[in-house]
Short mmCIF file of C-alpha atoms and ligand atoms in Angstrom, two decimals:
data_model
loop_
_atom_site.label_atom_id
_atom_site.label_comp_id
_atom_site.label_asym_id
_atom_site.label_seq_id
_atom_site.Cartn_x
_atom_site.Cartn_y
_atom_site.Cartn_z
CA MET Y 1 164.63 128.20 -48.92
CA GLN Y 2 164.21 128.01 -45.15
CA LYS Y 3 167.09 127.52 -42.75
CA LEU Y 4 167.61 126.83 -39.04
CA LEU Y 5 169.79 129.01 -36.86
CA ILE Y 6 170.96 127.03 -33.81
CA VAL Y 7 172.98 128.29 -30.84
CA GLY Y 8 174.44 125.24 -29.10
CA GLY Y 9 175.52 124.60 -25.53
CA ASN Y 10 172.21 124.12 -23.71
CA ARG Y 11 171.35 120.82 -22.00
CA LEU Y 12 167.97 119.42 -23.11
CA GLU Y 13 165.71 118.77 -20.12
CA GLY Y 14 162.07 117.79 -19.71
CA THR Y 15 159.63 115.55 -21.54
CA VAL Y 16 158.95 115.16 -25.26
CA ARG Y 17 156.34 112.98 -27.02
CA ALA Y 18 157.25 111.13 -30.21
CA SER Y 19 154.70 111.50 -33.02
CA GLY Y 20 153.21 108.61 -34.97
CA SER Y 21 155.52 106.77 -37.33
CA LYS Y 22 156.09 108.30 -40.77
CA ASN Y 23 157.22 104.93 -42.13
CA ALA Y 24 154.11 103.19 -40.81
CA THR Y 25 151.69 105.90 -41.94
CA LEU Y 26 152.95 105.98 -45.56
CA PRO Y 27 152.26 102.29 -46.39
CA VAL Y 28 148.95 102.38 -44.48
CA LEU Y 29 147.83 105.40 -46.52
CA ALA Y 30 148.86 103.61 -49.72
CA ALA Y 31 146.94 100.52 -48.59
CA CYS Y 32 143.76 102.65 -48.33
CA ILE Y 33 143.67 102.28 -52.13
CA LEU Y 34 142.67 98.63 -51.64
CA ASN Y 35 139.67 99.65 -49.61
CA ALA Y 36 136.53 101.00 -51.29
CA GLY Y 37 135.29 102.69 -48.20
CA VAL Y 38 136.37 104.98 -45.39
CA SER Y 39 139.61 104.47 -43.47
CA THR Y 40 140.27 106.51 -40.34
CA ILE Y 41 143.99 106.69 -39.50
CA HIS Y 42 144.84 108.08 -36.05
CA GLU Y 43 148.27 109.28 -34.80
CA ALA Y 44 149.42 110.24 -38.30
CA PRO Y 45 152.36 112.69 -38.04
CA ARG Y 46 151.88 116.08 -39.66
CA LEU Y 47 154.89 116.34 -41.97
CA ARG Y 48 155.77 116.82 -45.58
CA ASP Y 49 156.01 113.20 -46.71
CA ILE Y 50 152.53 112.53 -45.33
CA SER Y 51 151.19 115.58 -47.18
CA VAL Y 52 152.72 114.22 -50.40
CA MET Y 53 151.00 110.85 -49.92
CA LYS Y 54 147.69 112.53 -49.07
CA PHE Y 55 147.98 114.61 -52.25
CA LEU Y 56 148.70 111.46 -54.26
CA LEU Y 57 145.53 109.79 -52.94
CA HIS Y 58 143.53 112.94 -53.63
CA TYR Y 59 144.93 113.05 -57.18
CA LEU Y 60 143.74 109.46 -57.70
CA GLY Y 61 140.21 110.44 -56.67
CA ALA Y 62 140.11 109.62 -52.97
CA LYS Y 63 138.43 112.04 -50.56
CA VAL Y 64 141.11 112.89 -47.97
CA THR Y 65 140.42 114.99 -44.87
CA ASN Y 66 142.51 115.77 -41.81
CA GLU Y 67 141.42 116.41 -38.24
CA GLY Y 68 144.61 117.09 -36.24
CA SER Y 69 146.63 113.87 -36.40
CA THR Y 70 143.68 111.88 -37.78
CA ILE Y 71 143.48 111.35 -41.54
CA ILE Y 72 140.19 110.15 -43.06
CA VAL Y 73 140.45 108.56 -46.51
CA ASP Y 74 137.38 107.61 -48.56
CA SER Y 75 138.71 105.44 -51.39
CA SER Y 76 135.34 104.72 -53.03
CA ASN Y 77 136.05 106.77 -56.16
CA ILE Y 78 139.75 106.09 -56.72
CA GLU Y 79 140.70 105.53 -60.37
CA PRO Y 80 143.83 103.93 -61.89
CA LEU Y 81 145.22 107.19 -63.22
CA GLU Y 82 148.77 107.45 -64.50
CA ILE Y 83 151.01 109.00 -61.85
CA SER Y 84 153.43 111.40 -63.44
CA GLU Y 85 157.03 112.09 -62.64
CA GLY Y 86 156.00 115.44 -61.19
CA ILE Y 87 154.27 113.69 -58.31
CA MET Y 88 156.41 110.56 -58.01
CA ARG Y 89 159.77 112.30 -57.82
CA ARG Y 90 158.79 114.14 -54.64
CA MET Y 91 159.10 111.07 -52.47
CA ARG Y 92 160.56 107.56 -52.78
CA ALA Y 93 157.62 106.08 -50.83
CA SER Y 94 155.24 107.11 -53.63
CA ASN Y 95 156.23 103.72 -55.06
CA LEU Y 96 154.13 102.12 -52.32
CA VAL Y 97 150.97 102.68 -54.38
CA LEU Y 98 152.21 100.13 -56.92
CA GLY Y 99 151.01 96.97 -55.20
CA ALA Y 100 147.66 98.35 -54.04
CA MET Y 101 146.83 99.88 -57.46
CA LEU Y 102 147.71 96.63 -59.24
CA GLY Y 103 145.77 94.58 -56.71
CA ARG Y 104 142.60 96.64 -56.97
CA PHE Y 105 142.59 97.71 -60.65
CA GLY Y 106 144.86 95.23 -62.47
CA ARG Y 107 146.88 98.03 -64.01
CA VAL Y 108 149.13 100.89 -62.89
CA LYS Y 109 151.54 103.34 -64.52
CA ILE Y 110 153.95 105.25 -62.33
CA SER Y 111 157.21 107.01 -63.01
CA TYR Y 112 160.28 105.97 -61.08
CA PRO Y 113 160.12 107.66 -57.66
CA GLY Y 114 162.47 110.31 -56.30
CA GLY Y 115 163.42 110.68 -52.65
CA CYS Y 116 166.55 110.82 -50.52
CA GLN Y 117 169.79 110.41 -52.49
CA ILE Y 118 171.22 107.78 -50.15
CA GLY Y 119 171.74 105.16 -52.79
CA SER Y 120 170.53 103.90 -56.17
CA ARG Y 121 167.42 102.42 -54.51
CA PRO Y 122 166.29 100.17 -57.37
CA MET Y 123 162.87 98.50 -57.40
CA ASP Y 124 163.91 95.16 -58.90
CA LEU Y 125 162.65 93.16 -55.90
CA HIS Y 126 159.25 94.88 -56.03
CA LEU Y 127 158.90 94.14 -59.75
CA LYS Y 128 160.20 90.54 -59.61
CA GLY Y 129 157.69 89.75 -56.88
CA LEU Y 130 154.80 91.25 -58.85
CA GLN Y 131 155.87 89.29 -61.94
CA ALA Y 132 155.83 86.13 -59.84
CA MET Y 133 152.18 86.99 -59.10
CA GLY Y 134 151.44 87.20 -62.83
CA ALA Y 135 151.92 90.88 -63.53
CA VAL Y 136 153.32 91.93 -66.91
CA ILE Y 137 155.84 94.70 -66.23
CA ARG Y 138 157.12 97.15 -68.86
CA GLU Y 139 159.61 99.90 -68.13
CA LYS Y 140 159.99 102.74 -70.64
CA PHE Y 141 161.11 106.36 -70.52
CA GLY Y 142 161.39 106.25 -66.72
CA TYR Y 143 157.89 104.82 -66.30
CA ILE Y 144 156.86 101.47 -64.84
CA MET Y 145 153.71 99.95 -66.39
CA ALA Y 146 152.27 96.89 -64.70
CA GLU Y 147 149.22 94.90 -65.78
CA ALA Y 148 147.52 91.74 -64.57
CA LYS Y 149 144.00 90.54 -65.33
CA LYS Y 150 144.01 89.01 -61.87
CA LEU Y 151 147.07 88.61 -59.68
CA THR Y 152 147.62 85.05 -58.49
CA GLY Y 153 149.16 83.97 -55.22
CA ALA Y 154 152.86 83.05 -55.44
CA ASP Y 155 155.74 81.81 -53.31
CA ILE Y 156 158.20 84.74 -53.36
CA HIS Y 157 161.70 84.73 -51.90
CA LEU Y 158 163.20 88.20 -51.58
CA ASP Y 159 166.95 88.41 -52.32
CA LEU Y 160 167.16 90.84 -49.41
CA PRO Y 161 164.64 91.93 -46.75
CA SER Y 162 163.52 95.12 -48.53
CA VAL Y 163 160.97 97.09 -46.48
CA GLY Y 164 159.25 98.65 -49.49
CA ALA Y 165 159.21 95.46 -51.54
CA THR Y 166 157.71 93.54 -48.60
CA GLU Y 167 155.01 96.20 -48.19
CA ASN Y 168 154.18 96.44 -51.90
CA LEU Y 169 153.89 92.65 -52.23
CA MET Y 170 151.75 92.35 -49.09
CA MET Y 171 149.32 94.90 -50.54
CA ALA Y 172 149.30 93.31 -54.00
CA ALA Y 173 148.58 89.88 -52.48
CA VAL Y 174 145.53 90.96 -50.44
CA LEU Y 175 143.16 90.77 -53.46
CA ALA Y 176 145.09 88.13 -55.44
CA GLU Y 177 143.65 84.71 -56.33
CA GLY Y 178 145.10 82.21 -53.82
CA VAL Y 179 147.83 82.31 -51.19
CA THR Y 180 151.06 84.34 -51.38
CA THR Y 181 154.09 83.67 -49.19
CA ILE Y 182 156.83 86.29 -48.89
CA ARG Y 183 160.06 84.72 -47.65
CA ASN Y 184 163.07 86.63 -46.34
CA ALA Y 185 160.56 89.42 -45.67
CA ALA Y 186 161.52 92.63 -43.87
CA LYS Y 187 160.68 92.38 -40.14
CA GLU Y 188 160.44 96.08 -39.25
CA PRO Y 189 157.64 97.10 -36.81
CA GLU Y 190 156.09 99.15 -39.63
CA ILE Y 191 155.49 95.88 -41.52
CA VAL Y 192 153.50 94.54 -38.55
CA ASP Y 193 151.52 97.77 -38.43
CA LEU Y 194 150.67 97.42 -42.13
CA GLN Y 195 149.51 93.83 -41.53
CA ASN Y 196 147.21 95.08 -38.77
CA TYR Y 197 145.64 97.67 -41.08
CA LEU Y 198 145.25 95.18 -43.95
CA ASN Y 199 143.47 92.73 -41.64
CA ALA Y 200 141.28 95.57 -40.29
CA ILE Y 201 139.95 96.29 -43.81
CA GLY Y 202 139.22 92.59 -44.44
CA GLY Y 203 142.54 91.16 -45.60
CA ARG Y 204 143.94 87.86 -44.34
CA VAL Y 205 147.63 88.47 -43.55
CA LYS Y 206 149.80 86.76 -40.95
CA GLY Y 207 153.47 86.37 -40.06
CA ALA Y 208 154.52 90.03 -40.29
CA GLY Y 209 157.53 90.59 -38.04
CA THR Y 210 158.95 87.20 -38.99
CA ASP Y 211 160.87 86.06 -42.08
CA ASN Y 212 157.76 84.60 -43.70
CA ILE Y 213 154.51 86.45 -44.33
CA LYS Y 214 151.45 84.60 -45.63
CA ILE Y 215 148.60 86.42 -47.38
CA GLU Y 216 145.37 84.62 -48.32
CA GLY Y 217 143.74 86.53 -51.17
CA VAL Y 218 140.13 87.71 -50.70
CA ALA Y 219 137.51 89.22 -53.02
CA HIS Y 220 137.38 93.02 -53.22
CA SER Y 221 133.80 92.84 -51.92
CA GLN Y 222 135.31 91.69 -48.61
CA MET Y 223 136.97 95.09 -48.09
CA LYS Y 224 135.39 97.19 -45.37
CA PRO Y 225 135.82 100.51 -43.54
CA ALA Y 226 138.38 100.49 -40.75
CA VAL Y 227 139.88 102.59 -37.97
CA HIS Y 228 143.63 102.26 -37.36
CA SER Y 229 146.11 103.97 -35.06
CA VAL Y 230 149.71 103.93 -36.30
CA ILE Y 231 152.61 102.95 -34.03
CA PRO Y 232 154.95 105.57 -32.57
CA ASP Y 233 157.89 106.74 -34.66
CA ARG Y 234 160.88 104.76 -33.40
CA ILE Y 235 163.36 106.83 -35.41
CA GLU Y 236 162.01 110.12 -34.10
CA ALA Y 237 162.18 108.73 -30.56
CA GLY Y 238 165.75 107.56 -31.22
CA THR Y 239 166.67 111.00 -32.52
CA HIS Y 240 165.42 112.60 -29.28
CA ILE Y 241 167.39 110.07 -27.23
CA VAL Y 242 170.60 111.01 -29.05
CA ALA Y 243 169.77 114.74 -28.78
CA THR Y 244 169.60 114.30 -25.00
CA ALA Y 245 172.88 112.39 -24.84
CA ILE Y 246 174.80 114.82 -27.07
CA THR Y 247 173.74 117.79 -24.90
CA GLY Y 248 174.37 115.93 -21.62
CA GLY Y 249 170.75 116.54 -20.68
CA GLU Y 250 167.97 114.59 -18.99
CA VAL Y 251 164.81 113.92 -21.01
CA THR Y 252 161.87 111.53 -20.89
CA VAL Y 253 160.71 110.50 -24.36
CA THR Y 254 157.07 109.34 -24.30
CA ASN Y 255 154.85 107.51 -26.81
CA VAL Y 256 157.58 104.91 -27.32
CA ILE Y 257 157.44 101.12 -27.79
CA PRO Y 258 160.80 100.28 -26.14
CA GLU Y 259 161.26 96.95 -27.90
CA HIS Y 260 161.18 98.80 -31.24
CA ILE Y 261 164.32 100.72 -30.28
CA GLU Y 262 166.11 97.97 -28.34
CA PRO Y 263 169.13 97.97 -30.73
CA LEU Y 264 169.61 101.70 -30.14
CA LEU Y 265 169.12 101.47 -26.37
CA ALA Y 266 171.78 98.74 -26.18
CA LYS Y 267 174.27 100.94 -28.03
CA MET Y 268 173.46 103.99 -25.90
CA ARG Y 269 174.09 101.98 -22.73
CA GLU Y 270 177.36 100.69 -24.22
CA ALA Y 271 178.35 104.31 -24.81
CA GLY Y 272 177.71 105.06 -21.13
CA VAL Y 273 174.41 106.94 -21.46
CA GLY Y 274 171.89 106.48 -18.61
CA ILE Y 275 168.77 104.73 -19.96
CA THR Y 276 165.64 103.85 -17.93
CA VAL Y 277 162.84 102.03 -19.77
CA GLY Y 278 159.13 102.17 -18.86
CA ASP Y 279 156.09 100.63 -20.59
CA ASP Y 280 155.72 103.48 -23.07
CA PHE Y 281 158.60 105.84 -22.33
CA VAL Y 282 162.40 106.01 -22.15
CA ARG Y 283 164.22 108.28 -19.68
CA VAL Y 284 167.65 109.39 -20.88
CA ARG Y 285 170.42 110.83 -18.74
CA GLY Y 286 173.60 112.16 -20.30
CA ASN Y 287 176.61 111.11 -18.22
CA GLY Y 288 179.22 113.51 -19.60
CA ARG Y 289 181.32 112.49 -22.60
CA VAL Y 290 180.13 109.24 -24.24
CA LYS Y 291 182.49 106.33 -24.78
CA SER Y 292 183.48 105.34 -28.32
CA ILE Y 293 181.60 102.30 -29.71
CA ASP Y 294 181.37 100.42 -33.00
CA ILE Y 295 178.09 100.19 -34.93
CA LYS Y 296 177.05 98.15 -37.96
CA THR Y 297 173.67 98.96 -39.51
CA MET Y 298 171.48 95.96 -40.36
CA PRO Y 299 167.84 95.26 -41.28
CA TYR Y 300 165.51 95.05 -38.25
CA PRO Y 301 166.06 93.85 -35.54
CA GLY Y 302 169.65 95.02 -36.16
CA PHE Y 303 170.83 98.59 -35.62
CA PRO Y 304 168.66 100.81 -37.86
CA THR Y 305 170.31 102.58 -40.79
CA ASP Y 306 167.94 105.51 -40.14
CA MET Y 307 169.76 106.16 -36.85
CA GLN Y 308 173.27 105.98 -38.35
CA PRO Y 309 173.75 109.71 -39.11
CA GLN Y 310 172.45 110.73 -35.68
CA MET Y 311 174.87 108.35 -33.92
CA MET Y 312 177.73 109.69 -36.00
CA ALA Y 313 177.07 113.17 -34.61
CA LEU Y 314 177.11 111.81 -31.05
CA LEU Y 315 180.28 109.74 -31.58
CA SER Y 316 182.06 112.75 -33.10
CA LEU Y 317 182.35 113.96 -29.48
CA ALA Y 318 183.09 110.56 -27.89
CA GLU Y 319 186.15 109.59 -25.84
CA GLY Y 320 188.21 107.52 -28.32
CA THR Y 321 187.71 106.22 -31.86
CA SER Y 322 184.47 104.64 -33.13
CA VAL Y 323 183.71 102.79 -36.37
CA ILE Y 324 180.31 102.91 -38.06
CA THR Y 325 179.69 100.48 -40.93
CA GLU Y 326 176.69 101.15 -43.18
CA THR Y 327 175.50 97.91 -44.78
CA VAL Y 328 171.99 98.88 -45.98
CA PHE Y 329 172.55 101.87 -48.31
CA GLU Y 330 175.61 102.43 -50.45
CA ASN Y 331 175.72 106.22 -50.21
CA ARG Y 332 174.60 107.24 -46.74
CA PHE Y 333 177.63 109.20 -45.50
CA LYS Y 334 176.77 112.58 -47.00
CA HIS Y 335 176.59 114.10 -43.50
CA VAL Y 336 180.32 113.36 -42.95
CA GLY Y 337 181.50 116.37 -44.94
CA GLU Y 338 179.20 118.73 -43.04
CA LEU Y 339 180.19 117.30 -39.63
CA ARG Y 340 183.84 117.76 -40.58
CA ARG Y 341 183.14 121.42 -41.34
CA MET Y 342 182.09 121.63 -37.67
CA GLY Y 343 185.42 120.16 -36.56
CA ALA Y 344 184.60 116.44 -36.47
CA ASP Y 345 187.48 114.06 -37.26
CA ILE Y 346 185.88 111.44 -39.54
CA LYS Y 347 187.44 109.37 -42.31
CA VAL Y 348 185.36 107.28 -44.72
CA GLU Y 349 186.86 104.03 -45.98
CA GLY Y 350 184.45 102.16 -48.26
CA GLN Y 351 181.27 101.45 -46.29
CA SER Y 352 182.86 102.38 -42.95
CA ALA Y 353 183.39 105.71 -41.21
CA ILE Y 354 186.20 105.98 -38.65
CA ILE Y 355 185.24 108.65 -36.10
CA LYS Y 356 187.99 109.99 -33.84
CA GLY Y 357 186.24 111.79 -30.99
CA VAL Y 358 187.11 115.49 -30.60
CA ASP Y 359 186.69 117.71 -27.54
CA LYS Y 360 184.34 120.13 -29.24
CA LEU Y 361 182.42 120.97 -32.40
CA SER Y 362 182.13 124.53 -33.68
CA GLY Y 363 179.17 126.16 -35.36
CA ALA Y 364 179.33 126.52 -39.17
CA CYS Y 365 177.18 127.16 -42.25
CA ILE Y 366 176.15 123.66 -43.35
CA GLU Y 367 173.56 121.96 -45.55
CA ALA Y 368 171.17 119.07 -45.05
CA SER Y 369 171.49 116.55 -47.90
CA ASP Y 370 168.75 114.10 -46.87
CA LEU Y 371 166.33 113.52 -44.03
CA ARG Y 372 168.45 111.75 -41.43
CA ALA Y 373 171.65 113.55 -42.40
CA GLY Y 374 169.75 116.76 -41.64
CA ALA Y 375 168.73 115.39 -38.24
CA SER Y 376 172.38 114.55 -37.57
CA LEU Y 377 173.39 118.16 -38.26
CA VAL Y 378 170.71 119.47 -35.89
CA LEU Y 379 172.05 117.23 -33.11
CA ALA Y 380 175.66 118.28 -33.75
CA SER Y 381 174.57 121.95 -33.70
CA LEU Y 382 172.85 121.51 -30.33
CA ALA Y 383 176.23 120.53 -28.86
CA ALA Y 384 178.47 122.84 -30.92
CA GLU Y 385 180.01 126.03 -29.63
CA ASN Y 386 178.68 129.28 -31.15
CA GLY Y 387 175.96 129.37 -33.80
CA THR Y 388 175.20 127.08 -36.74
CA VAL Y 389 173.16 127.77 -39.87
CA ILE Y 390 171.59 124.69 -41.50
CA GLU Y 391 170.32 125.18 -45.09
CA ASN Y 392 167.96 122.92 -47.08
CA ILE Y 393 165.92 122.05 -44.02
CA ASN Y 394 163.06 120.93 -46.26
CA HIS Y 395 164.75 117.53 -46.01
CA ILE Y 396 164.24 117.61 -42.23
CA ASP Y 397 160.61 118.72 -42.55
CA ARG Y 398 159.90 115.59 -44.60
CA GLY Y 399 160.36 113.35 -41.57
CA TYR Y 400 160.11 115.36 -38.33
CA GLU Y 401 157.00 117.08 -36.99
CA ARG Y 402 157.79 120.47 -35.40
CA LEU Y 403 161.36 119.45 -34.51
CA GLU Y 404 162.55 122.90 -33.51
CA GLN Y 405 159.47 123.48 -31.33
CA LYS Y 406 160.04 120.19 -29.55
CA TYR Y 407 163.72 120.96 -28.87
CA ASN Y 408 163.14 124.59 -27.89
CA PHE Y 409 160.58 123.33 -25.39
CA LEU Y 410 163.42 121.25 -23.90
CA GLY Y 411 165.75 124.24 -23.68
CA ALA Y 412 167.38 124.44 -27.12
CA ARG Y 413 167.85 127.75 -28.96
CA ILE Y 414 166.65 127.19 -32.55
CA VAL Y 415 165.11 129.74 -34.90
CA ARG Y 416 163.65 128.97 -38.33
CA VAL Y 417 164.48 131.67 -40.89
CA HIS Y 418 162.28 132.09 -43.96
CA ASN Y 419 164.19 133.89 -46.69
C1 EPZ H 1 162.47 102.09 -46.08
O1 EPZ H 1 162.97 102.49 -47.34
C2 EPZ H 1 162.36 103.37 -45.25
N1 EPZ H 1 161.43 104.29 -45.89
C3 EPZ H 1 163.75 104.02 -45.15
O2 EPZ H 1 163.62 105.17 -44.30
C4 EPZ H 1 164.70 103.02 -44.48
O3 EPZ H 1 166.00 103.59 -44.44
C5 EPZ H 1 164.72 101.72 -45.29
O4 EPZ H 1 163.38 101.20 -45.42
C6 EPZ H 1 165.59 100.65 -44.64
O5 EPZ H 1 165.13 100.40 -43.34
C7 EPZ H 1 160.09 104.10 -45.69
O6 EPZ H 1 159.67 103.17 -45.01
C8 EPZ H 1 159.18 105.09 -46.34
P1 EPZ H 1 164.56 99.05 -48.60
P2 EPZ H 1 162.97 101.43 -48.58
O7 EPZ H 1 163.76 98.66 -49.79
O8 EPZ H 1 161.77 100.56 -48.50
C9 EPZ H 1 167.88 97.81 -51.72
C10 EPZ H 1 163.80 107.41 -43.69
O9 EPZ H 1 164.83 108.03 -43.37
N2 EPZ H 1 166.77 97.42 -52.61
O10 EPZ H 1 164.48 98.21 -47.36
O11 EPZ H 1 163.24 102.18 -49.81
C11 EPZ H 1 167.99 99.30 -51.53
O12 EPZ H 1 168.73 99.87 -52.59
C12 EPZ H 1 163.88 106.46 -44.87
O13 EPZ H 1 162.71 107.45 -43.08
C13 EPZ H 1 167.07 96.76 -53.80
O14 EPZ H 1 168.23 96.49 -54.11
O15 EPZ H 1 164.26 100.56 -48.20
C14 EPZ H 1 168.70 99.43 -50.22
O16 EPZ H 1 170.09 99.33 -50.43
C15 EPZ H 1 165.20 106.55 -45.60
N3 EPZ H 1 166.05 96.40 -54.63
C16 EPZ H 1 168.19 98.23 -49.42
O17 EPZ H 1 167.62 97.33 -50.38
C17 EPZ H 1 164.74 96.69 -54.32
O18 EPZ H 1 163.85 96.32 -55.11
C18 EPZ H 1 167.12 98.53 -48.39
O19 EPZ H 1 166.09 99.19 -49.07
C19 EPZ H 1 164.47 97.36 -53.11
C20 EPZ H 1 165.49 97.72 -52.27
#
């Protein structure tokens, strides 16, 4: 298992570029299954979750090649093979092949996916939507089997704006007979990016980014090769912004779409952090100790749950008491225990964490439990006195490209230990 050794206390200074969005690249790669030609995906981040999805496509028969941050997928020879637990449990987003496989082949068998343990993460909304489109769904021995001679367009209302369910249903609807409407759809920027790719390969999708998405089904013969460049990773950019604030540094984060991180920027300003916004960059200036603030995570355009752990690290050192309420996932406070080992004063009451700011954090031996919790521990370690050892950093590698290189370039002192 690899670990990170971090000596805290340095201010981060300089410029760092955010990579392409993991959570945009994953659904776009899954959507390549719909195509029967070549898709060229630029700006794809090089990280573990993307490798898992590339392997999955390769396993299904696609020809997948990589040139730097460009992934080329030839989906001509994909087959509807059963996807075993061995592959599916490596990443929750493996479930994103469901809609595309059903749409193109009329049948799919996948095991329930694995992924971050931040909640039960059921797939009931995905399956109910597919049933509304005429799919027959059977679940047995941890497998989901879905069949449909031909999916038909349906009017689907999601009980909650699930990102994955919205994406799966968009992909399933592209080749369905007739028009599908997804109401109460997720509005994340990654949904808009998926719409843009689906339209590039010949789909007819509109409304992404709003509550209602309309997909007009087309024949598979309409599918065509496409070139797509994924949007910047708003959560990676947000993580760098918090890293700058927690070290009292001054950093320009580039390759950013500022409106995608508006909720975070508003909270950073409220906490007293200096924020200057350009067309495609954000300049961050730490202004000493941040002020305590309250945060409630919500679906986009609310404050993103994927930035909750990182903000908790920052607010652990704030002036005063902050409250963070997590409304999206039921078990996303696993980083609290590790932050407390570093001296943070945090109490969890139900879905809220009460964070009493302390003057300092001290290095400790801690463990990453999931992707963003791991990021939170890195940020806390950058500001902690003495050294910190973070175990289980494979979680961090799933969602951040070369994180320690990027932070060392800004003045951090991080070493990766392979033992
Ligand atoms: C996506 O996960 C992201 N992952 C997550 O990012 C992100 O935290 C999440 O959206 C919320 O923004 C990818 O895009 C690959 P959901 P997803 O379906 O699609 C419940 C990261 O750190 N739900 O919007 O799995 C579910 O239990 C990851 O990059 C149902 O009840 O999230 C959760 O409480 C972590 N039934 C809530 O909805 C369903 O059928 C939101 O889940 C589906 C979801």
